[in-house]
Structure formats: structure tokens, C-alpha cells
Short mmCIF file of N, CA and C and ligand atoms in Angstrom, two decimals:
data_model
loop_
_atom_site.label_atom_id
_atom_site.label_comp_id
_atom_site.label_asym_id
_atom_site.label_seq_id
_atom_site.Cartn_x
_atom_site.Cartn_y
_atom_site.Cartn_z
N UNK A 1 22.01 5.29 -13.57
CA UNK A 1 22.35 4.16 -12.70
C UNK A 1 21.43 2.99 -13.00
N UNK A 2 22.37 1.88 -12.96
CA UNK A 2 21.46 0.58 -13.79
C UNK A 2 20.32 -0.19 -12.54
N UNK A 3 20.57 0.20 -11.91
CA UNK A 3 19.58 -0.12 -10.32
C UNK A 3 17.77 0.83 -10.27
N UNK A 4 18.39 2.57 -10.45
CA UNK A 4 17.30 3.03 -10.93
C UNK A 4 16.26 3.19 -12.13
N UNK A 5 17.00 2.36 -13.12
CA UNK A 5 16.51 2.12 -14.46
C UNK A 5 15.30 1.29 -14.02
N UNK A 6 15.86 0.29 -13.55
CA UNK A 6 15.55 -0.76 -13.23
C UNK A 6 13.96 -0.79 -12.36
N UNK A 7 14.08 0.13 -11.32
CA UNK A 7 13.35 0.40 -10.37
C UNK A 7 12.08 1.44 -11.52
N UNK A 8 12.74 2.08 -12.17
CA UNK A 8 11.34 2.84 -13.14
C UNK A 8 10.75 1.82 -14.22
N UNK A 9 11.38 1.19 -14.64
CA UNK A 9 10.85 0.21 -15.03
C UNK A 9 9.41 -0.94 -14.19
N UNK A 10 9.77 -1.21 -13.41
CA UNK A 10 8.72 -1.67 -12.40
C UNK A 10 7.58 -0.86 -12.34
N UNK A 11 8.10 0.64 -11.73
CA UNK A 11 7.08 1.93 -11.71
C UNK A 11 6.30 1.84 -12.91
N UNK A 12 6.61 1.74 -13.80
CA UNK A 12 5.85 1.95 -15.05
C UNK A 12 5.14 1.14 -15.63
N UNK A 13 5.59 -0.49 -15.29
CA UNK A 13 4.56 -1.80 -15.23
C UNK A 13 3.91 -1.34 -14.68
N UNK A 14 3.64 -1.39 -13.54
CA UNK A 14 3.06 -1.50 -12.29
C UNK A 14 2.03 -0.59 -12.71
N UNK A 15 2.17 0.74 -13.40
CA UNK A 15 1.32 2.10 -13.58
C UNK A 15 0.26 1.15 -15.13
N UNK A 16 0.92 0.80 -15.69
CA UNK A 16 0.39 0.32 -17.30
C UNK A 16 -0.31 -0.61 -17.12
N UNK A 17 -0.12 -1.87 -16.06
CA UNK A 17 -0.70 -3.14 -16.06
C UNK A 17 -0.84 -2.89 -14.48
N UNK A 18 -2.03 -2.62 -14.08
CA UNK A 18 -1.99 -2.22 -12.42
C UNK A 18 -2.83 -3.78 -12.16
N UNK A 19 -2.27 -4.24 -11.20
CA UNK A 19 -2.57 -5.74 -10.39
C UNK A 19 -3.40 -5.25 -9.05
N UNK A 20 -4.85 -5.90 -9.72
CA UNK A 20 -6.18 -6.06 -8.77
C UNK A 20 -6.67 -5.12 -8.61
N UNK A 21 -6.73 -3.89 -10.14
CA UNK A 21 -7.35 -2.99 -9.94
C UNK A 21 -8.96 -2.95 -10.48
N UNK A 22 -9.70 -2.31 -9.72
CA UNK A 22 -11.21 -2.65 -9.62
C UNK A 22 -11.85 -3.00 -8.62
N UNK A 23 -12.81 -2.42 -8.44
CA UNK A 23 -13.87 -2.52 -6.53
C UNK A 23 -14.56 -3.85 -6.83
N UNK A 24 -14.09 -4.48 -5.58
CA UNK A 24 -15.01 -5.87 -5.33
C UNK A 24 -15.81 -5.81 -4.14
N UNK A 25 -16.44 -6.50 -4.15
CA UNK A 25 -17.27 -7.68 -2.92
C UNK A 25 -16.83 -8.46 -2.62
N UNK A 26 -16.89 -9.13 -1.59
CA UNK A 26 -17.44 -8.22 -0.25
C UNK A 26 -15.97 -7.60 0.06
N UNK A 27 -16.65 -6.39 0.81
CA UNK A 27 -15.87 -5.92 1.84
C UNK A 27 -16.27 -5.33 2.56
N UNK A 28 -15.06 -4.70 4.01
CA UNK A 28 -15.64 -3.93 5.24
C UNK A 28 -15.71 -3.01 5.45
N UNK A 29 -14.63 -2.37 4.66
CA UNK A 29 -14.33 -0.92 4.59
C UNK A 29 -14.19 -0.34 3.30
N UNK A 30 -14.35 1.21 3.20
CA UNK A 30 -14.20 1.88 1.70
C UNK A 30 -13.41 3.14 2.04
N UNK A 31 -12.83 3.53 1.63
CA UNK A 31 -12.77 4.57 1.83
C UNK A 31 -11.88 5.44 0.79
N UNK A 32 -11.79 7.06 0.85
CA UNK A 32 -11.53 7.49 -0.45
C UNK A 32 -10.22 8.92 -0.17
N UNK A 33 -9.18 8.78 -0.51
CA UNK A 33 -8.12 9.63 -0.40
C UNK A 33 -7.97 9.99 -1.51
N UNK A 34 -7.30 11.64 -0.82
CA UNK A 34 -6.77 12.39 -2.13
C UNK A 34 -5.27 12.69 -1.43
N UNK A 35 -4.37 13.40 -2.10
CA UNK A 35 -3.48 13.71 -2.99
C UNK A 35 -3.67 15.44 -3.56
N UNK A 36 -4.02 16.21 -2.75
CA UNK A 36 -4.74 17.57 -3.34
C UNK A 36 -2.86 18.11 -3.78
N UNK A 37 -1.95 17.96 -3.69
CA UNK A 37 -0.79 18.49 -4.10
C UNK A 37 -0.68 18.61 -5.34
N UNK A 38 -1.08 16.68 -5.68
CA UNK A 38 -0.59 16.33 -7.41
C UNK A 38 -1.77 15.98 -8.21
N UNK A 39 -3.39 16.02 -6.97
CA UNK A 39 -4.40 15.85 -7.69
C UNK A 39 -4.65 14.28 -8.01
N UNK A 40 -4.07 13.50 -7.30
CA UNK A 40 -4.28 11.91 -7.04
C UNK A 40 -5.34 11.46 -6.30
N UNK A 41 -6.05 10.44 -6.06
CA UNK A 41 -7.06 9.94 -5.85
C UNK A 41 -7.04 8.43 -5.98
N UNK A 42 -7.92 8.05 -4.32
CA UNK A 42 -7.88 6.47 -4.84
C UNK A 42 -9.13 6.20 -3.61
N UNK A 43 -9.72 4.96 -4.63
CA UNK A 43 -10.99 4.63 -3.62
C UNK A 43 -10.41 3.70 -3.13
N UNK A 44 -10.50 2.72 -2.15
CA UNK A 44 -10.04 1.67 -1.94
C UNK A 44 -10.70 0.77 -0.76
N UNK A 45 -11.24 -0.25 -1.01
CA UNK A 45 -11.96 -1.25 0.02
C UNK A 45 -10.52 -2.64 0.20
N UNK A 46 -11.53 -2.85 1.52
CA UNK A 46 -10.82 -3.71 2.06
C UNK A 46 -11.29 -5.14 2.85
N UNK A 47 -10.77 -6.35 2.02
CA UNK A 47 -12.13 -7.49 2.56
C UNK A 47 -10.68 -8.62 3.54
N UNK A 48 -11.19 -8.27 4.93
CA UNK A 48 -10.58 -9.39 5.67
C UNK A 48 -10.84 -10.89 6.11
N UNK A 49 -10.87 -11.62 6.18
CA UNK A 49 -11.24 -12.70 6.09
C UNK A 49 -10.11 -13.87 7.62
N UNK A 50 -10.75 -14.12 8.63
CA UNK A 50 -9.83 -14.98 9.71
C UNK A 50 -9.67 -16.09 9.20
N UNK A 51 -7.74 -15.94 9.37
CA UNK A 51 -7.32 -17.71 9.32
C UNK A 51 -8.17 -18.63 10.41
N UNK A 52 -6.98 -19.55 10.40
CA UNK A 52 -7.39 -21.09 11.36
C UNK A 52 -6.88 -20.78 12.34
N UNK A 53 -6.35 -19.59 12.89
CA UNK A 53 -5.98 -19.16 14.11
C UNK A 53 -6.49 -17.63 14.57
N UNK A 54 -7.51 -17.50 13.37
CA UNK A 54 -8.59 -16.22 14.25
C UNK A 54 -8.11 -15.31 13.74
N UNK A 55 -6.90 -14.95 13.04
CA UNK A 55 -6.27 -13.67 13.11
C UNK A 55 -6.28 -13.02 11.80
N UNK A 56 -7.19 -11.73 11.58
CA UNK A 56 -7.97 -11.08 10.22
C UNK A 56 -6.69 -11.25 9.30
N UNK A 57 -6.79 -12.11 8.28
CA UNK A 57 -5.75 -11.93 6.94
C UNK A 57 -6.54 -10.96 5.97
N UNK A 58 -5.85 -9.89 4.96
CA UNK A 58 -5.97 -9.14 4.27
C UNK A 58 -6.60 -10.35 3.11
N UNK A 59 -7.29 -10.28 3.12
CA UNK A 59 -7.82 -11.48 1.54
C UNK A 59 -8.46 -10.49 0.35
N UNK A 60 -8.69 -9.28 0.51
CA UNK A 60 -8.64 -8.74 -0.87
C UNK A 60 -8.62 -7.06 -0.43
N UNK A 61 -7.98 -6.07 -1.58
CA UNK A 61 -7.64 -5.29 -1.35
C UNK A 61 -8.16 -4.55 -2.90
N UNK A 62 -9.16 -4.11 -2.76
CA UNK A 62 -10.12 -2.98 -4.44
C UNK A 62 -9.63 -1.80 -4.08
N UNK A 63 -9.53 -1.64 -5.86
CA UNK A 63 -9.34 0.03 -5.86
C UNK A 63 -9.69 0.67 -7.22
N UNK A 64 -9.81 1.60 -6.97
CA UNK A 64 -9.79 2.58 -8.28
C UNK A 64 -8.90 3.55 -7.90
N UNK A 65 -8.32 4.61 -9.00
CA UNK A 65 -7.91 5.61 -8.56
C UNK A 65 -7.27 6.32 -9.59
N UNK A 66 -7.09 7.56 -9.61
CA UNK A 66 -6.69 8.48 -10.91
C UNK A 66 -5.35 9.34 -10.45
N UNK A 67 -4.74 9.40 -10.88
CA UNK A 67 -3.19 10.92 -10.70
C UNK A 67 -2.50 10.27 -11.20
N UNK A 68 -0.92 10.69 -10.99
CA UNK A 68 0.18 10.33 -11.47
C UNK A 68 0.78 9.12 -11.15
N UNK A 69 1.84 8.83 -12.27
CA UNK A 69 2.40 7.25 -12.44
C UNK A 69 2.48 6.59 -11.11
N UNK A 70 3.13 7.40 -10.37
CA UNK A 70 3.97 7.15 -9.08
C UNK A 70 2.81 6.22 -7.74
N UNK A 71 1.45 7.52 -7.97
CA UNK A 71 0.87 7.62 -6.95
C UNK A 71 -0.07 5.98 -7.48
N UNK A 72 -0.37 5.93 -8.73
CA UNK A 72 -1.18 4.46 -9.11
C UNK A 72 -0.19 3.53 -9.27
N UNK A 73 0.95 3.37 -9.52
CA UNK A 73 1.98 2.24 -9.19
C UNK A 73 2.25 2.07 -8.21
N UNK A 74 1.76 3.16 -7.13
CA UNK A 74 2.19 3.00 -5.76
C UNK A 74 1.22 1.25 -5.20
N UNK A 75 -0.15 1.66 -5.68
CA UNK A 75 -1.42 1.00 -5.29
C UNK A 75 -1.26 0.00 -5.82
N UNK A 76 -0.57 -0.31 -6.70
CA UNK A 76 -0.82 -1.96 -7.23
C UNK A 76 0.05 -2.59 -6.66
N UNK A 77 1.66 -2.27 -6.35
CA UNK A 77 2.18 -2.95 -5.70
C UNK A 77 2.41 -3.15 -4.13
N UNK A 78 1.79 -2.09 -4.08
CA UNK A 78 1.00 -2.41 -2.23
C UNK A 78 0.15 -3.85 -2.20
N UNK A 79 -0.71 -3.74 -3.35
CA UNK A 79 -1.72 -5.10 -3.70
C UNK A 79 -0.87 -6.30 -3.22
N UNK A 80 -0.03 -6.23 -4.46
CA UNK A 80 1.15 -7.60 -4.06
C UNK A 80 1.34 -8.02 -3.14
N UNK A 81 2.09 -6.84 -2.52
CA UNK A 81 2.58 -7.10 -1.54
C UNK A 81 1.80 -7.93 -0.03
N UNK A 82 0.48 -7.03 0.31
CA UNK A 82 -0.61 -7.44 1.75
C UNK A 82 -1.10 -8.26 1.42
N UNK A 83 -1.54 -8.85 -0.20
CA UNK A 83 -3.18 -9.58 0.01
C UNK A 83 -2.27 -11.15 0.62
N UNK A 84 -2.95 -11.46 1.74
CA UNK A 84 -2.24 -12.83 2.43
C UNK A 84 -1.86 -12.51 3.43
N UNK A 85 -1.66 -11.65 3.68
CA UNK A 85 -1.12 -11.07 5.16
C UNK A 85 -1.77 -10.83 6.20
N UNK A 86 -1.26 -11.22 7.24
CA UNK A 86 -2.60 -10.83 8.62
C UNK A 86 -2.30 -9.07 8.41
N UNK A 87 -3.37 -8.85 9.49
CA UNK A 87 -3.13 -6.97 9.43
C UNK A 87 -1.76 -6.41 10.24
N UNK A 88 -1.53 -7.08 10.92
CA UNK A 88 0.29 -6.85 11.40
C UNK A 88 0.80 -6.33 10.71
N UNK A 89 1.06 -7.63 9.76
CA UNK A 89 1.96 -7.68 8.48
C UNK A 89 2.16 -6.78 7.74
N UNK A 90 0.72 -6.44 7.57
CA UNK A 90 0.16 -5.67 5.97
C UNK A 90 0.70 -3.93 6.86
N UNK A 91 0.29 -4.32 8.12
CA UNK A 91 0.79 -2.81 8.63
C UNK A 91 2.20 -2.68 8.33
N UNK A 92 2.56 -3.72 9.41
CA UNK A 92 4.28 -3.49 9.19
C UNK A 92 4.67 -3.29 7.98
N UNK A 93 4.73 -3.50 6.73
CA UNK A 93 5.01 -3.43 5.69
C UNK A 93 4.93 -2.17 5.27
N UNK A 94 3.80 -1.34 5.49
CA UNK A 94 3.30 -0.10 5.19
C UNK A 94 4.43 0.55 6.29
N UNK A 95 4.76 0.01 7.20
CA UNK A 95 6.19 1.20 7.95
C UNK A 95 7.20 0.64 7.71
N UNK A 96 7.63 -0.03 6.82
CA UNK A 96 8.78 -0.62 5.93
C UNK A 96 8.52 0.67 4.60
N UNK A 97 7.84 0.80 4.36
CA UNK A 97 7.17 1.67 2.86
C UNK A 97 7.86 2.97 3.56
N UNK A 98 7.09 3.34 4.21
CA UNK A 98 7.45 4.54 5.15
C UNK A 98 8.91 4.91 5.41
N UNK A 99 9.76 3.78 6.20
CA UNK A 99 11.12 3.85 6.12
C UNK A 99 11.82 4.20 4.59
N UNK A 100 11.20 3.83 4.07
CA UNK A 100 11.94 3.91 2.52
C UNK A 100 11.76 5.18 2.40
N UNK A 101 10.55 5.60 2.55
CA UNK A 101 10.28 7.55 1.97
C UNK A 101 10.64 8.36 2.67
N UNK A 102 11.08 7.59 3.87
CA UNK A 102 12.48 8.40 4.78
C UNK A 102 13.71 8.50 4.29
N UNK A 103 14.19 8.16 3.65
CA UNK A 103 15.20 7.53 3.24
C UNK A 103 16.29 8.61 2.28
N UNK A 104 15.46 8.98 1.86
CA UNK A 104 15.85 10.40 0.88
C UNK A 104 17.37 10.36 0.10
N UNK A 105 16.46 9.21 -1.09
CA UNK A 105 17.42 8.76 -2.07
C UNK A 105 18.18 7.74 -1.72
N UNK A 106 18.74 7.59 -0.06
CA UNK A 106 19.66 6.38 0.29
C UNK A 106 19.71 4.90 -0.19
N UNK A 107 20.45 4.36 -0.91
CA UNK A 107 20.03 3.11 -1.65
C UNK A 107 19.86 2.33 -1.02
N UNK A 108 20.99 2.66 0.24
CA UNK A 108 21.26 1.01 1.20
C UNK A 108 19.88 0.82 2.09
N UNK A 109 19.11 1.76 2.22
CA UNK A 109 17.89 1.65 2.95
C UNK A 109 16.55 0.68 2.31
N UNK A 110 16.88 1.04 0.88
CA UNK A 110 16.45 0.13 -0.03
C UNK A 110 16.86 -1.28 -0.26
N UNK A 111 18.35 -1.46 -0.19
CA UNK A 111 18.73 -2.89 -0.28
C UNK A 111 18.47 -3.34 1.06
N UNK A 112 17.78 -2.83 2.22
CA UNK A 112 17.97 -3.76 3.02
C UNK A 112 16.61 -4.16 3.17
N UNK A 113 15.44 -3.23 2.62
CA UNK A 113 14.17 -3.27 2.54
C UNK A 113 13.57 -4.59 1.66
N UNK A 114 14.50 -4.91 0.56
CA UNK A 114 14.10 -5.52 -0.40
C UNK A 114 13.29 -6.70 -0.26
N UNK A 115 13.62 -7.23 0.59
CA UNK A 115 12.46 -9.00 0.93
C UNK A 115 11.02 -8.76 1.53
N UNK A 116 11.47 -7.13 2.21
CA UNK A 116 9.97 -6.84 3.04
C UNK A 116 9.23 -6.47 1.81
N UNK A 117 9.79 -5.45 0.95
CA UNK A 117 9.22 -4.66 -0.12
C UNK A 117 8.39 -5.22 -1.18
N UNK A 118 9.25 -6.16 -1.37
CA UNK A 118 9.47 -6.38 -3.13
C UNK A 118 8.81 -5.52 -3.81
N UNK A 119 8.14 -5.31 -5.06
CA UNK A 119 8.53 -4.61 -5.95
C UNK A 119 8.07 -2.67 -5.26
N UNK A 120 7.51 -3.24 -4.02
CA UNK A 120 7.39 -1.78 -3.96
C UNK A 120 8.60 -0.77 -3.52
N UNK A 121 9.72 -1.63 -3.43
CA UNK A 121 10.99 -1.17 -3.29
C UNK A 121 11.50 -0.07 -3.97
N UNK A 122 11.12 -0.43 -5.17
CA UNK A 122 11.27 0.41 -6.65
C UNK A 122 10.88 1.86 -6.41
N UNK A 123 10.41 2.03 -5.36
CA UNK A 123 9.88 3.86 -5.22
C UNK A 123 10.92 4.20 -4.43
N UNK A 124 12.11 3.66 -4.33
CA UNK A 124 13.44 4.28 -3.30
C UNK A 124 13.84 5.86 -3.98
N UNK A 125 13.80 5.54 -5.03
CA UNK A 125 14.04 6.91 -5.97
C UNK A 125 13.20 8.40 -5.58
N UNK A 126 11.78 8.10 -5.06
CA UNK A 126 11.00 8.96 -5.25
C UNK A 126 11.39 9.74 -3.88
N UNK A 127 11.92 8.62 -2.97
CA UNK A 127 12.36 9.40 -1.52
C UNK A 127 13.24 10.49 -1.54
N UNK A 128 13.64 10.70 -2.97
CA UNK A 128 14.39 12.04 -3.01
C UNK A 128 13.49 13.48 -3.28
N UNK A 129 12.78 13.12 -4.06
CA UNK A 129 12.01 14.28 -4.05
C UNK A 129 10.32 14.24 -3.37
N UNK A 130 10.66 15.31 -2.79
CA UNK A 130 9.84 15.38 -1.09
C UNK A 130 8.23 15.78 -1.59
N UNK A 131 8.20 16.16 -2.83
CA UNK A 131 6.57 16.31 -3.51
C UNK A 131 6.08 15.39 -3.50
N UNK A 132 7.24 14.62 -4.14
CA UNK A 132 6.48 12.95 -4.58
C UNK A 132 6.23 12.36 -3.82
N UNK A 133 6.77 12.01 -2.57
CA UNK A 133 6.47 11.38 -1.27
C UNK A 133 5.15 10.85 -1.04
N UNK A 134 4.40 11.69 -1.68
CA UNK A 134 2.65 11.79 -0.68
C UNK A 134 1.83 11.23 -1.36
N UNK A 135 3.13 11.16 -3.19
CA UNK A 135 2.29 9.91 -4.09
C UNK A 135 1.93 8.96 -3.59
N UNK A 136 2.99 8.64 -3.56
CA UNK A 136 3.63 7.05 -2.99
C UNK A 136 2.90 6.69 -1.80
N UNK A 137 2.68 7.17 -0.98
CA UNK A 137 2.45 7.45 0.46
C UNK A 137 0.55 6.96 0.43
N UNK A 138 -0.03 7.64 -0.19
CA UNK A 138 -1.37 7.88 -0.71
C UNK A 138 -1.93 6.43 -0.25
N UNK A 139 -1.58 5.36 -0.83
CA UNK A 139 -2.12 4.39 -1.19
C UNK A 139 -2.25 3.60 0.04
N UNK A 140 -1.02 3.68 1.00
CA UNK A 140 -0.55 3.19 2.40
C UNK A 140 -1.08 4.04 3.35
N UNK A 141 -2.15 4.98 2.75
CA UNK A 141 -2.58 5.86 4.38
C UNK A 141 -4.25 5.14 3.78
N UNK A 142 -4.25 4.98 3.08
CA UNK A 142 -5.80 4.67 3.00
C UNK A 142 -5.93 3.61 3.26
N UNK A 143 -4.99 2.48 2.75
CA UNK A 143 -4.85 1.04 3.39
C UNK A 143 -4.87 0.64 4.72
N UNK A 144 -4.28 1.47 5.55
CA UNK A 144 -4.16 1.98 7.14
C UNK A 144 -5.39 1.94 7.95
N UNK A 145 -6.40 3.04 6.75
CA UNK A 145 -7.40 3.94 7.38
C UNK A 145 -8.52 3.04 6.92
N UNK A 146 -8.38 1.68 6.08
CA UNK A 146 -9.40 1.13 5.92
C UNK A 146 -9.12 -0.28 6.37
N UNK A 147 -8.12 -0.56 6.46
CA UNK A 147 -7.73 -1.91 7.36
C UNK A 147 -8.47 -1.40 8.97
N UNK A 148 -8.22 -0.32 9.45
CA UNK A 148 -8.74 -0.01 10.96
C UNK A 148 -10.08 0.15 10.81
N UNK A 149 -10.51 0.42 9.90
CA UNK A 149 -12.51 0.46 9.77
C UNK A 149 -12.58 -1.03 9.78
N UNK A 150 -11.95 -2.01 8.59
CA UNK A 150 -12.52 -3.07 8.26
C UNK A 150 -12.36 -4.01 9.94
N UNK A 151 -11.54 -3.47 10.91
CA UNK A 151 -11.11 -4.44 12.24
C UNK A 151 -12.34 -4.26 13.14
N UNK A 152 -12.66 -2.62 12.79
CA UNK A 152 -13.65 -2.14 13.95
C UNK A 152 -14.89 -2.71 13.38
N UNK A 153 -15.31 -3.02 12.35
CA UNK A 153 -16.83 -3.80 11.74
C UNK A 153 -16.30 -5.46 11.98
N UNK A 154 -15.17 -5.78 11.46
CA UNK A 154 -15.55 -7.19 11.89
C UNK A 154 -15.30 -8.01 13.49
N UNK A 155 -14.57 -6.96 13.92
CA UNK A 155 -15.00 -7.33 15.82
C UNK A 155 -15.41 -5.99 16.34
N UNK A 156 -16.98 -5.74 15.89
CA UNK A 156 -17.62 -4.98 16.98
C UNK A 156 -16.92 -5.16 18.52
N UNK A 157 -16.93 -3.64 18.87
CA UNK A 157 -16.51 -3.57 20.74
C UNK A 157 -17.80 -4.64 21.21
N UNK A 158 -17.42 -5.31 22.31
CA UNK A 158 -18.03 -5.69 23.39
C UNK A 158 -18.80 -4.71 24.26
N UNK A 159 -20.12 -5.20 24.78
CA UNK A 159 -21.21 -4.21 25.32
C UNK A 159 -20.21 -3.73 26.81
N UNK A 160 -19.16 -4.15 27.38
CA UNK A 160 -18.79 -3.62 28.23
C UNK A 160 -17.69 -2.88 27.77
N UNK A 161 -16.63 -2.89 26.44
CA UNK A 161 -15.83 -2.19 25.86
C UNK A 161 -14.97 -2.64 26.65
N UNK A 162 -14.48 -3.66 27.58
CA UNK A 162 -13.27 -3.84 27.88
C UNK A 162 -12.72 -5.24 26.97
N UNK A 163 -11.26 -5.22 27.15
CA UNK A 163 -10.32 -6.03 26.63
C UNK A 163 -10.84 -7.33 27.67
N UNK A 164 -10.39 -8.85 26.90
CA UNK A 164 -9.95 -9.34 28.04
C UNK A 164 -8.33 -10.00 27.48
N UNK A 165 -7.71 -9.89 28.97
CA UNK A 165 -5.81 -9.67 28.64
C UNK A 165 -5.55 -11.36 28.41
ZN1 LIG B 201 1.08 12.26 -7.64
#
């Protein structure tokens, strides 16, 4: 199918020429996932930075990381996709990702994903087989798990720990 050609093609850029791979400075968070299924691995920091309206934008997103095509093409085009994004965004996107690896093979779940996605769309394929999932997946739980460290260091709780509404 000339759609999934298409979509491995991306996978395989994406794996060969990985975009913004390498640990920078500064950042708030680090943190390091595995993949013990397929033996994947990825370090990944996370540097937020507030717009002109206060609200943490993703301004850089490091990584390293070793396993299969799937699971390091996963990580670069996650890159693409957040760096610019407030953490909403960068979340929501990651349960746009999610919807897709629900999806289990369905294309139309993919064509409707496509503007949220872009190229990380291209892993619609992998939603068929349920191993691969956790490739893909890998890159968006650590992004998660280090976007929520990098929120909790750059607005320390308040000495009384309450909100104000
Ligand atoms: Zn893998």
C-alpha cells in the first residue's frame, strides 16, 4: 500500500538522520527509560522556558538513545513535533500519539490525526503489531515523565502547598 510505503519511509529518515539528537544545557529534567521487551533505551532531558504569558513552552527536548528503528524514530519525531509548544500541547499531542497506537492498523484514525501528528503519524502501521507499541510509546512516556519533573523544579510548591483558583 502506497500510504504505508510512504509512512516507512519517514520511519527510516527519521531513524538514519534523527532531529535534535544529543544532551544539552540547560535543562530541568533527565530522565532515563527502557524498553526491556525490545531492549530500547532513551535518556532524555527537558529545557522549558515561559512565554510572554507565563506559560512553560517546551524550548528544547535532548536525547540519546539505543534499540530499534521504530523506538529511535519514534524520538526524533516527537522532537518535531513539541519543541514550541506549551506543555498542554506537547501533552496533548502525546494522547494524539496514544490514540494512534490504539488504533490497531485503522488508517482513518491516522488520516484524521495527521495535522496533530505530522510526521509522527507515520507509526499508524506499528499500531498493528502490539510488541511494537511500547517502541513507539517509549519516547512519549519519558517526555511525560520529564515534562512533569521539569514543571515541579521550575514552579517549586508554595510553603503553604495550596493553589490559588
Ligand atoms: Zn523496539
Amino acid at each position: 500500500m502506497q500510504l504505508e510505503s510512504m509512512y516507512q519511509d519517514i520511519i527510516l529518515d527519521h531513524y538514519r538522520n534523527p532531529h535534535g539528537r544529543g544532551l544539552r544545557e540547560p535543562f530541568e529534567a533527565e530522565v532515563h527509560h527502557v524498553n526491556p521487551t525490545c531492549g530500547d533505551e532513551v535518556t532524555l532531558r527537558v529545557h522549558l522556558e515561559n512565554d510572554a504569558a507565563g506559560d512553560p513552552i517546551v524550548s528544547d527536548v535532548s536525547y540519546e538513545g539505543m534499540g530499534c528503528s521504530i523506538s529511535q524514530a519514534s524520538v526524533s519525531a516527537m522532537y518535531d513535533l513539541v519543541i514550541g509548544k506549551t506543555v498542554p500541547q506537547a501533552l496533548e499531542a502525546g494522547e494524539h500519539f496514544m490514540t494512534l497506537m490504539q488504533a490497531k492498523g485503522d488508517m482513518s484514525v491516522a488520516e484524521k490525526l495527521e495535522d496533530e501528528l505530522e510526521d509522527a503519524v507515520a507509526f499508524a502501521g506499528v499500531s498493528k503489531y502490539p510488541a511494537r507499541i511500547k517502541c513507539a510509546l517509549m519516547s512519549w512516556m519519558a517526555l511525560k515523565d520529564a515534562s512533569a519533573r521539569a514543571l515541579s523544579v521550575a514552579q517549586p510548591a508554595t510553603p503553604t502547598g495550596g493553589h490559588t483558583a
